[in-house]
Amino acid sequence: MPYLSRIRINPLRAASRKLLASPRAMHAAVEGGLPGLPEQARTLWRLDPDNPHRPHLFVLSTGAPDWTHLVEQAGWPGADGDHYAVRDYAPLLQQLAPGRSFAFRLTANPVQNTSRPDKPTERQQSRIEDGVRRRGFRLGHRTAAAQLNWFLTRTAKWGFDVPAAPHLEGIGGADNEPPRDIRITVRQRRSFKKGAVTAKEAHVVLNAVTFEGRLRVTDPALLTERLLGGIGPSKAYGCGLLTLAPLSERE
């Protein structure tokens, strides 16, 4: 059974600063709240810094979690109020139906695959020159336009579409298509070590992009698969969690 959790993070604590600065450390902290082995099921998480003084950590897990350790290390263990909330995710999944609209938020790592980068790094050039056939290179999209295009060209296989913005319906752009009800709210380049080694291969660089807007369900089964399995690469590092909020017909 899937569960969606929201945990309050206190950014002034030393342990919190470490978690907020390192997706690898945050991933380990998230896995520490789950009783099963990490390889048994996919766990998705996302950090929402809407309020930098009270960032929220969202986690989607297949089993019921316990976030006591995170509250003690990086929250307000002695303060009043709910330190974290855990909700059964099944009721939301049951609301998915063709034509139903939801507000959404997704932090993803938009990438493209290529056999030969335009400006290869030293390590990439070495792989190109060694003459051994390997899989292609995964490169991150760096411009907002490319990142937005990456999202909009994939929604059909994710089980939804993004309708035109309500106040712009009937107004066509350069390609005679109305602007979609989507926006990029955060673009962040993250660079960190994958492990406790110094090899360049263990260095991770990704472009985390937060998309927000309105979607319309076209295929509930496909959308359920993406909600539970995540979207795009770098899921262990805070990317891929798509969250929904129901909208009324008037909205």
PDB file of C-alpha atoms in Angstrom:
ATOM      1  CA  MET A   1       0.000   0.000   0.000  1.00  0.00           C
ATOM      2  CA  PRO A   2       1.489   3.392  -0.943  1.00  0.00           C
ATOM      3  CA  TYR A   3       1.831   6.215   1.562  1.00  0.00           C
ATOM      4  CA  LEU A   4       2.614   9.891   1.017  1.00  0.00           C
ATOM      5  CA  SER A   5       4.471  11.621   3.855  1.00  0.00           C
ATOM      6  CA  ARG A   6       5.225  15.258   4.576  1.00  0.00           C
ATOM      7  CA  ILE A   7       7.979  16.045   7.073  1.00  0.00           C
ATOM      8  CA  ARG A   8       8.874  19.475   8.435  1.00  0.00           C
ATOM      9  CA  ILE A   9      12.598  20.288   8.287  1.00  0.00           C
ATOM     10  CA  ASN A  10      14.304  22.801  10.595  1.00  0.00           C
ATOM     11  CA  PRO A  11      16.992  24.422   8.377  1.00  0.00           C
ATOM     12  CA  LEU A  12      18.853  25.928  11.350  1.00  0.00           C
ATOM     13  CA  ARG A  13      20.055  22.611  12.757  1.00  0.00           C
ATOM     14  CA  ALA A  14      23.471  21.232  11.782  1.00  0.00           C
ATOM     15  CA  ALA A  15      22.071  17.882  10.648  1.00  0.00           C
ATOM     16  CA  SER A  16      19.450  19.666   8.550  1.00  0.00           C
ATOM     17  CA  ARG A  17      22.049  21.744   6.743  1.00  0.00           C
ATOM     18  CA  LYS A  18      23.874  18.557   5.769  1.00  0.00           C
ATOM     19  CA  LEU A  19      20.686  16.965   4.467  1.00  0.00           C
ATOM     20  CA  LEU A  20      19.603  20.067   2.569  1.00  0.00           C
ATOM     21  CA  ALA A  21      23.019  20.394   0.923  1.00  0.00           C
ATOM     22  CA  SER A  22      23.428  16.754  -0.127  1.00  0.00           C
ATOM     23  CA  PRO A  23      20.802  14.736  -2.049  1.00  0.00           C
ATOM     24  CA  ARG A  24      22.847  11.647  -1.248  1.00  0.00           C
ATOM     25  CA  ALA A  25      22.595  12.315   2.510  1.00  0.00           C
ATOM     26  CA  MET A  26      18.872  13.062   2.238  1.00  0.00           C
ATOM     27  CA  HIS A  27      18.331   9.824   0.325  1.00  0.00           C
ATOM     28  CA  ALA A  28      20.009   7.888   3.148  1.00  0.00           C
ATOM     29  CA  ALA A  29      17.858   9.663   5.740  1.00  0.00           C
ATOM     30  CA  VAL A  30      14.711   8.804   3.785  1.00  0.00           C
ATOM     31  CA  GLU A  31      15.678   5.146   3.519  1.00  0.00           C
ATOM     32  CA  GLY A  32      16.255   5.152   7.292  1.00  0.00           C
ATOM     33  CA  GLY A  33      12.539   5.712   7.864  1.00  0.00           C
ATOM     34  CA  LEU A  34      11.466   2.571   6.008  1.00  0.00           C
ATOM     35  CA  PRO A  35      11.555  -0.916   7.551  1.00  0.00           C
ATOM     36  CA  GLY A  36      12.141  -2.818   4.302  1.00  0.00           C
ATOM     37  CA  LEU A  37      15.356  -3.157   2.347  1.00  0.00           C
ATOM     38  CA  PRO A  38      16.017  -0.310  -0.167  1.00  0.00           C
ATOM     39  CA  GLU A  39      16.032  -2.663  -3.156  1.00  0.00           C
ATOM     40  CA  GLN A  40      12.617  -4.116  -2.312  1.00  0.00           C
ATOM     41  CA  ALA A  41      10.584  -1.141  -3.561  1.00  0.00           C
ATOM     42  CA  ARG A  42      10.935   2.258  -5.181  1.00  0.00           C
ATOM     43  CA  THR A  43      10.902   5.203  -2.788  1.00  0.00           C
ATOM     44  CA  LEU A  44      10.450   8.698  -4.196  1.00  0.00           C
ATOM     45  CA  TRP A  45      11.149  11.944  -2.397  1.00  0.00           C
ATOM     46  CA  ARG A  46      11.154  15.673  -3.080  1.00  0.00           C
ATOM     47  CA  LEU A  47      12.223  18.702  -1.093  1.00  0.00           C
ATOM     48  CA  ASP A  48       9.870  21.691  -1.421  1.00  0.00           C
ATOM     49  CA  PRO A  49      11.544  24.923  -0.225  1.00  0.00           C
ATOM     50  CA  ASP A  50       8.490  27.158  -0.742  1.00  0.00           C
ATOM     51  CA  ASN A  51       9.256  28.638   2.662  1.00  0.00           C
ATOM     52  CA  PRO A  52      13.051  28.496   3.171  1.00  0.00           C
ATOM     53  CA  HIS A  53      12.517  28.786   6.935  1.00  0.00           C
ATOM     54  CA  ARG A  54      10.265  25.702   6.975  1.00  0.00           C
ATOM     55  CA  PRO A  55      11.049  23.446   3.998  1.00  0.00           C
ATOM     56  CA  HIS A  56       8.950  20.333   3.599  1.00  0.00           C
ATOM     57  CA  LEU A  57      10.178  16.900   2.609  1.00  0.00           C
ATOM     58  CA  PHE A  58       7.665  14.748   0.699  1.00  0.00           C
ATOM     59  CA  VAL A  59       8.178  10.994   0.490  1.00  0.00           C
ATOM     60  CA  LEU A  60       6.174   8.356  -1.383  1.00  0.00           C
ATOM     61  CA  SER A  61       6.769   4.865   0.001  1.00  0.00           C
ATOM     62  CA  THR A  62       5.154   1.472  -0.530  1.00  0.00           C
ATOM     63  CA  GLY A  63       5.047   0.711   3.196  1.00  0.00           C
ATOM     64  CA  ALA A  64       4.138   2.690   6.293  1.00  0.00           C
ATOM     65  CA  PRO A  65       7.197   4.750   7.387  1.00  0.00           C
ATOM     66  CA  ASP A  66       8.401   6.116  10.727  1.00  0.00           C
ATOM     67  CA  TRP A  67      10.048   9.549  10.591  1.00  0.00           C
ATOM     68  CA  THR A  68      10.942   9.846  14.281  1.00  0.00           C
ATOM     69  CA  HIS A  69      14.656   9.821  13.499  1.00  0.00           C
ATOM     70  CA  LEU A  70      14.286  12.717  11.042  1.00  0.00           C
ATOM     71  CA  VAL A  71      12.311  14.781  13.532  1.00  0.00           C
ATOM     72  CA  GLU A  72      14.947  14.174  16.194  1.00  0.00           C
ATOM     73  CA  GLN A  73      17.857  14.987  13.897  1.00  0.00           C
ATOM     74  CA  ALA A  74      16.474  17.675  11.620  1.00  0.00           C
ATOM     75  CA  GLY A  75      13.115  18.865  12.909  1.00  0.00           C
ATOM     76  CA  TRP A  76      11.615  20.459  16.029  1.00  0.00           C
ATOM     77  CA  PRO A  77      11.400  17.437  18.365  1.00  0.00           C
ATOM     78  CA  GLY A  78      10.220  19.448  21.374  1.00  0.00           C
ATOM     79  CA  ALA A  79       7.851  21.848  19.624  1.00  0.00           C
ATOM     80  CA  ASP A  80       4.072  21.766  19.379  1.00  0.00           C
ATOM     81  CA  GLY A  81       2.224  20.707  16.256  1.00  0.00           C
ATOM     82  CA  ASP A  82       2.485  17.835  13.829  1.00  0.00           C
ATOM     83  CA  HIS A  83       6.087  17.077  12.976  1.00  0.00           C
ATOM     84  CA  TYR A  84       5.109  14.879  10.078  1.00  0.00           C
ATOM     85  CA  ALA A  85       1.985  13.547   8.416  1.00  0.00           C
ATOM     86  CA  VAL A  86       1.486  10.211   6.662  1.00  0.00           C
ATOM     87  CA  ARG A  87      -1.503   9.623   4.398  1.00  0.00           C
ATOM     88  CA  ASP A  88      -2.779   6.596   2.538  1.00  0.00           C
ATOM     89  CA  TYR A  89      -2.213   7.318  -1.170  1.00  0.00           C
ATOM     90  CA  ALA A  90      -4.873   4.918  -2.464  1.00  0.00           C
ATOM     91  CA  PRO A  91      -7.821   7.368  -2.174  1.00  0.00           C
ATOM     92  CA  LEU A  92      -6.122   9.807  -4.531  1.00  0.00           C
ATOM     93  CA  LEU A  93      -5.288   7.062  -7.025  1.00  0.00           C
ATOM     94  CA  GLN A  94      -8.955   6.058  -7.008  1.00  0.00           C
ATOM     95  CA  GLN A  95      -9.896   9.568  -8.156  1.00  0.00           C
ATOM     96  CA  LEU A  96      -7.986   9.260 -11.420  1.00  0.00           C
ATOM     97  CA  ALA A  97     -10.396   9.178 -14.346  1.00  0.00           C
ATOM     98  CA  PRO A  98     -10.194  10.307 -17.980  1.00  0.00           C
ATOM     99  CA  GLY A  99     -10.842  14.040 -18.233  1.00  0.00           C
ATOM    100  CA  ARG A 100     -10.324  14.708 -14.523  1.00  0.00           C
ATOM    101  CA  SER A 101      -8.103  17.751 -13.813  1.00  0.00           C
ATOM    102  CA  PHE A 102      -5.502  18.127 -11.076  1.00  0.00           C
ATOM    103  CA  ALA A 103      -2.973  20.710 -10.032  1.00  0.00           C
ATOM    104  CA  PHE A 104       0.482  19.138 -10.114  1.00  0.00           C
ATOM    105  CA  ARG A 105       4.055  19.612  -9.020  1.00  0.00           C
ATOM    106  CA  LEU A 106       7.084  17.677 -10.229  1.00  0.00           C
ATOM    107  CA  THR A 107      10.804  18.077  -9.677  1.00  0.00           C
ATOM    108  CA  ALA A 108      12.601  16.219 -12.458  1.00  0.00           C
ATOM    109  CA  ASN A 109      15.972  15.908 -14.159  1.00  0.00           C
ATOM    110  CA  PRO A 110      15.269  16.502 -17.885  1.00  0.00           C
ATOM    111  CA  VAL A 111      17.848  14.654 -19.987  1.00  0.00           C
ATOM    112  CA  GLN A 112      18.577  13.555 -23.518  1.00  0.00           C
ATOM    113  CA  ASN A 113      20.582  10.607 -24.824  1.00  0.00           C
ATOM    114  CA  THR A 114      23.212  11.110 -27.507  1.00  0.00           C
ATOM    115  CA  SER A 115      25.979   9.008 -29.004  1.00  0.00           C
ATOM    116  CA  ARG A 116      28.381  11.955 -29.304  1.00  0.00           C
ATOM    117  CA  PRO A 117      28.226  15.105 -27.141  1.00  0.00           C
ATOM    118  CA  ASP A 118      28.928  18.456 -28.851  1.00  0.00           C
ATOM    119  CA  LYS A 119      31.402  19.427 -26.142  1.00  0.00           C
ATOM    120  CA  PRO A 120      32.550  16.177 -24.522  1.00  0.00           C
ATOM    121  CA  THR A 121      34.280  16.195 -21.169  1.00  0.00           C
ATOM    122  CA  GLU A 122      37.699  14.608 -20.805  1.00  0.00           C
ATOM    123  CA  ARG A 123      36.140  11.358 -19.592  1.00  0.00           C
ATOM    124  CA  GLN A 124      33.531  11.361 -22.379  1.00  0.00           C
ATOM    125  CA  GLN A 125      36.201  11.979 -25.011  1.00  0.00           C
ATOM    126  CA  SER A 126      38.185   9.064 -23.644  1.00  0.00           C
ATOM    127  CA  ARG A 127      35.163   6.801 -24.017  1.00  0.00           C
ATOM    128  CA  ILE A 128      34.619   7.999 -27.591  1.00  0.00           C
ATOM    129  CA  GLU A 129      38.234   7.369 -28.572  1.00  0.00           C
ATOM    130  CA  ASP A 130      38.624   3.921 -27.009  1.00  0.00           C
ATOM    131  CA  GLY A 131      36.645   2.416 -29.911  1.00  0.00           C
ATOM    132  CA  VAL A 132      34.547   0.160 -27.673  1.00  0.00           C
ATOM    133  CA  ARG A 133      30.824   0.245 -28.414  1.00  0.00           C
ATOM    134  CA  ARG A 134      28.965   1.473 -25.337  1.00  0.00           C
ATOM    135  CA  ARG A 135      25.581   2.896 -24.517  1.00  0.00           C
ATOM    136  CA  GLY A 136      24.997   6.573 -25.331  1.00  0.00           C
ATOM    137  CA  PHE A 137      25.726   9.542 -23.139  1.00  0.00           C
ATOM    138  CA  ARG A 138      22.990  10.992 -20.928  1.00  0.00           C
ATOM    139  CA  LEU A 139      23.139  14.787 -20.981  1.00  0.00           C
ATOM    140  CA  GLY A 140      20.977  17.198 -19.044  1.00  0.00           C
ATOM    141  CA  HIS A 141      18.904  19.872 -20.775  1.00  0.00           C
ATOM    142  CA  ARG A 142      20.206  23.242 -19.607  1.00  0.00           C
ATOM    143  CA  THR A 143      17.803  25.845 -20.981  1.00  0.00           C
ATOM    144  CA  ALA A 144      14.288  26.448 -19.670  1.00  0.00           C
ATOM    145  CA  ALA A 145      12.856  26.069 -23.186  1.00  0.00           C
ATOM    146  CA  ALA A 146      14.480  22.657 -23.670  1.00  0.00           C
ATOM    147  CA  GLN A 147      13.428  21.519 -20.195  1.00  0.00           C
ATOM    148  CA  LEU A 148       9.834  22.560 -20.816  1.00  0.00           C
ATOM    149  CA  ASN A 149       9.827  20.838 -24.203  1.00  0.00           C
ATOM    150  CA  TRP A 150      11.193  17.667 -22.581  1.00  0.00           C
ATOM    151  CA  PHE A 151       8.162  17.651 -20.281  1.00  0.00           C
ATOM    152  CA  LEU A 152       5.445  18.538 -22.792  1.00  0.00           C
ATOM    153  CA  THR A 153       6.577  16.019 -25.424  1.00  0.00           C
ATOM    154  CA  ARG A 154       6.329  13.125 -22.956  1.00  0.00           C
ATOM    155  CA  THR A 155       2.984  13.685 -21.221  1.00  0.00           C
ATOM    156  CA  ALA A 156       1.066  11.299 -23.527  1.00  0.00           C
ATOM    157  CA  LYS A 157       3.118   8.301 -22.401  1.00  0.00           C
ATOM    158  CA  TRP A 158       2.707   9.446 -18.785  1.00  0.00           C
ATOM    159  CA  GLY A 159      -1.088   9.299 -19.021  1.00  0.00           C
ATOM    160  CA  PHE A 160      -2.055  12.965 -19.100  1.00  0.00           C
ATOM    161  CA  ASP A 161      -1.945  16.177 -21.087  1.00  0.00           C
ATOM    162  CA  VAL A 162      -1.461  19.793 -20.086  1.00  0.00           C
ATOM    163  CA  PRO A 163      -4.389  21.943 -21.247  1.00  0.00           C
ATOM    164  CA  ALA A 164      -4.183  25.554 -22.326  1.00  0.00           C
ATOM    165  CA  ALA A 165      -3.996  28.136 -19.563  1.00  0.00           C
ATOM    166  CA  PRO A 166      -7.623  29.201 -18.834  1.00  0.00           C
ATOM    167  CA  HIS A 167      -7.020  32.926 -19.309  1.00  0.00           C
ATOM    168  CA  LEU A 168      -5.162  32.315 -22.592  1.00  0.00           C
ATOM    169  CA  GLU A 169      -7.513  29.869 -24.291  1.00  0.00           C
ATOM    170  CA  GLY A 170      -8.121  30.888 -27.892  1.00  0.00           C
ATOM    171  CA  ILE A 171      -4.831  32.788 -28.077  1.00  0.00           C
ATOM    172  CA  GLY A 172      -2.277  31.077 -30.303  1.00  0.00           C
ATOM    173  CA  GLY A 173       1.471  31.472 -30.067  1.00  0.00           C
ATOM    174  CA  ALA A 174       4.093  31.372 -32.801  1.00  0.00           C
ATOM    175  CA  ASP A 175       3.071  27.795 -33.705  1.00  0.00           C
ATOM    176  CA  ASN A 176      -0.633  28.671 -33.421  1.00  0.00           C
ATOM    177  CA  GLU A 177      -0.853  26.604 -30.228  1.00  0.00           C
ATOM    178  CA  PRO A 178      -2.209  28.255 -27.050  1.00  0.00           C
ATOM    179  CA  PRO A 179       0.236  28.510 -24.122  1.00  0.00           C
ATOM    180  CA  ARG A 180      -0.063  25.534 -21.796  1.00  0.00           C
ATOM    181  CA  ASP A 181      -1.008  25.743 -18.129  1.00  0.00           C
ATOM    182  CA  ILE A 182       2.483  24.956 -16.874  1.00  0.00           C
ATOM    183  CA  ARG A 183       5.421  26.922 -15.508  1.00  0.00           C
ATOM    184  CA  ILE A 184       8.924  26.290 -14.247  1.00  0.00           C
ATOM    185  CA  THR A 185       9.284  27.599 -10.699  1.00  0.00           C
ATOM    186  CA  VAL A 186      12.780  26.393  -9.749  1.00  0.00           C
ATOM    187  CA  ARG A 187      15.891  25.519 -11.774  1.00  0.00           C
ATOM    188  CA  GLN A 188      18.870  24.251  -9.799  1.00  0.00           C
ATOM    189  CA  ARG A 189      22.165  22.648 -10.792  1.00  0.00           C
ATOM    190  CA  ARG A 190      23.181  20.081  -8.199  1.00  0.00           C
ATOM    191  CA  SER A 191      26.699  18.690  -7.955  1.00  0.00           C
ATOM    192  CA  PHE A 192      27.823  16.231  -5.296  1.00  0.00           C
ATOM    193  CA  LYS A 193      29.841  13.070  -4.711  1.00  0.00           C
ATOM    194  CA  LYS A 194      28.018   9.806  -5.169  1.00  0.00           C
ATOM    195  CA  GLY A 195      30.131   7.984  -2.611  1.00  0.00           C
ATOM    196  CA  ALA A 196      33.044   8.329  -0.249  1.00  0.00           C
ATOM    197  CA  VAL A 197      35.609   8.065  -3.042  1.00  0.00           C
ATOM    198  CA  THR A 198      37.504  10.628  -5.051  1.00  0.00           C
ATOM    199  CA  ALA A 199      37.083   9.145  -8.532  1.00  0.00           C
ATOM    200  CA  LYS A 200      35.518  11.488 -11.070  1.00  0.00           C
ATOM    201  CA  GLU A 201      33.109   8.713 -12.033  1.00  0.00           C
ATOM    202  CA  ALA A 202      31.523   9.032  -8.587  1.00  0.00           C
ATOM    203  CA  HIS A 203      30.673  12.712  -9.071  1.00  0.00           C
ATOM    204  CA  VAL A 204      27.006  13.414  -9.843  1.00  0.00           C
ATOM    205  CA  VAL A 205      25.816  16.517 -11.698  1.00  0.00           C
ATOM    206  CA  LEU A 206      22.141  17.038 -12.463  1.00  0.00           C
ATOM    207  CA  ASN A 207      19.773  19.849 -13.357  1.00  0.00           C
ATOM    208  CA  ALA A 208      16.753  19.689 -11.055  1.00  0.00           C
ATOM    209  CA  VAL A 209      13.727  21.502 -12.484  1.00  0.00           C
ATOM    210  CA  THR A 210      10.409  22.027 -10.700  1.00  0.00           C
ATOM    211  CA  PHE A 211       7.321  22.126 -12.913  1.00  0.00           C
ATOM    212  CA  GLU A 212       3.919  23.280 -11.680  1.00  0.00           C
ATOM    213  CA  GLY A 213       0.593  23.638 -13.422  1.00  0.00           C
ATOM    214  CA  ARG A 214      -2.575  21.794 -14.349  1.00  0.00           C
ATOM    215  CA  LEU A 215      -2.922  18.395 -15.969  1.00  0.00           C
ATOM    216  CA  ARG A 216      -5.833  16.439 -17.400  1.00  0.00           C
ATOM    217  CA  VAL A 217      -5.946  12.655 -17.077  1.00  0.00           C
ATOM    218  CA  THR A 218      -5.984  10.741 -20.355  1.00  0.00           C
ATOM    219  CA  ASP A 219      -4.962   7.249 -19.194  1.00  0.00           C
ATOM    220  CA  PRO A 220      -5.429   6.472 -15.453  1.00  0.00           C
ATOM    221  CA  ALA A 221      -3.336   3.289 -15.628  1.00  0.00           C
ATOM    222  CA  LEU A 222      -0.330   5.047 -17.172  1.00  0.00           C
ATOM    223  CA  LEU A 223      -0.610   7.965 -14.769  1.00  0.00           C
ATOM    224  CA  THR A 224      -0.829   5.627 -11.776  1.00  0.00           C
ATOM    225  CA  GLU A 225       2.330   3.921 -12.986  1.00  0.00           C
ATOM    226  CA  ARG A 226       4.183   7.250 -13.148  1.00  0.00           C
ATOM    227  CA  LEU A 227       2.854   8.429  -9.792  1.00  0.00           C
ATOM    228  CA  LEU A 228       4.141   5.298  -8.087  1.00  0.00           C
ATOM    229  CA  GLY A 229       7.270   4.751 -10.190  1.00  0.00           C
ATOM    230  CA  GLY A 230       8.405   8.321 -10.737  1.00  0.00           C
ATOM    231  CA  ILE A 231       9.308  10.363 -13.800  1.00  0.00           C
ATOM    232  CA  GLY A 232      12.747  10.682 -15.354  1.00  0.00           C
ATOM    233  CA  PRO A 233      16.182   9.782 -13.950  1.00  0.00           C
ATOM    234  CA  SER A 234      17.901  10.646 -10.631  1.00  0.00           C
ATOM    235  CA  LYS A 235      15.020   9.385  -8.485  1.00  0.00           C
ATOM    236  CA  ALA A 236      17.356   8.568  -5.609  1.00  0.00           C
ATOM    237  CA  TYR A 237      18.423  12.217  -5.524  1.00  0.00           C
ATOM    238  CA  GLY A 238      15.085  13.976  -5.106  1.00  0.00           C
ATOM    239  CA  CYS A 239      13.757  13.873  -8.676  1.00  0.00           C
ATOM    240  CA  GLY A 240      10.738  12.106 -10.147  1.00  0.00           C
ATOM    241  CA  LEU A 241       7.998  12.548  -7.527  1.00  0.00           C
ATOM    242  CA  LEU A 242       4.826  13.852  -9.176  1.00  0.00           C
ATOM    243  CA  THR A 243       2.173  15.029  -6.715  1.00  0.00           C
ATOM    244  CA  LEU A 244      -1.428  15.968  -7.466  1.00  0.00           C
ATOM    245  CA  ALA A 245      -4.140  18.095  -5.879  1.00  0.00           C
ATOM    246  CA  PRO A 246      -7.747  17.688  -7.082  1.00  0.00           C
ATOM    247  CA  LEU A 247      -9.359  20.654  -8.816  1.00  0.00           C
ATOM    248  CA  SER A 248     -13.042  21.496  -9.072  1.00  0.00           C
ATOM    249  CA  GLU A 249     -14.610  21.757 -12.517  1.00  0.00           C
ATOM    250  CA  ARG A 250     -14.698  25.544 -12.218  1.00  0.00           C
ATOM    251  CA  GLU A 251     -10.971  25.656 -11.525  1.00  0.00           C
TER     252      GLU A 251
END
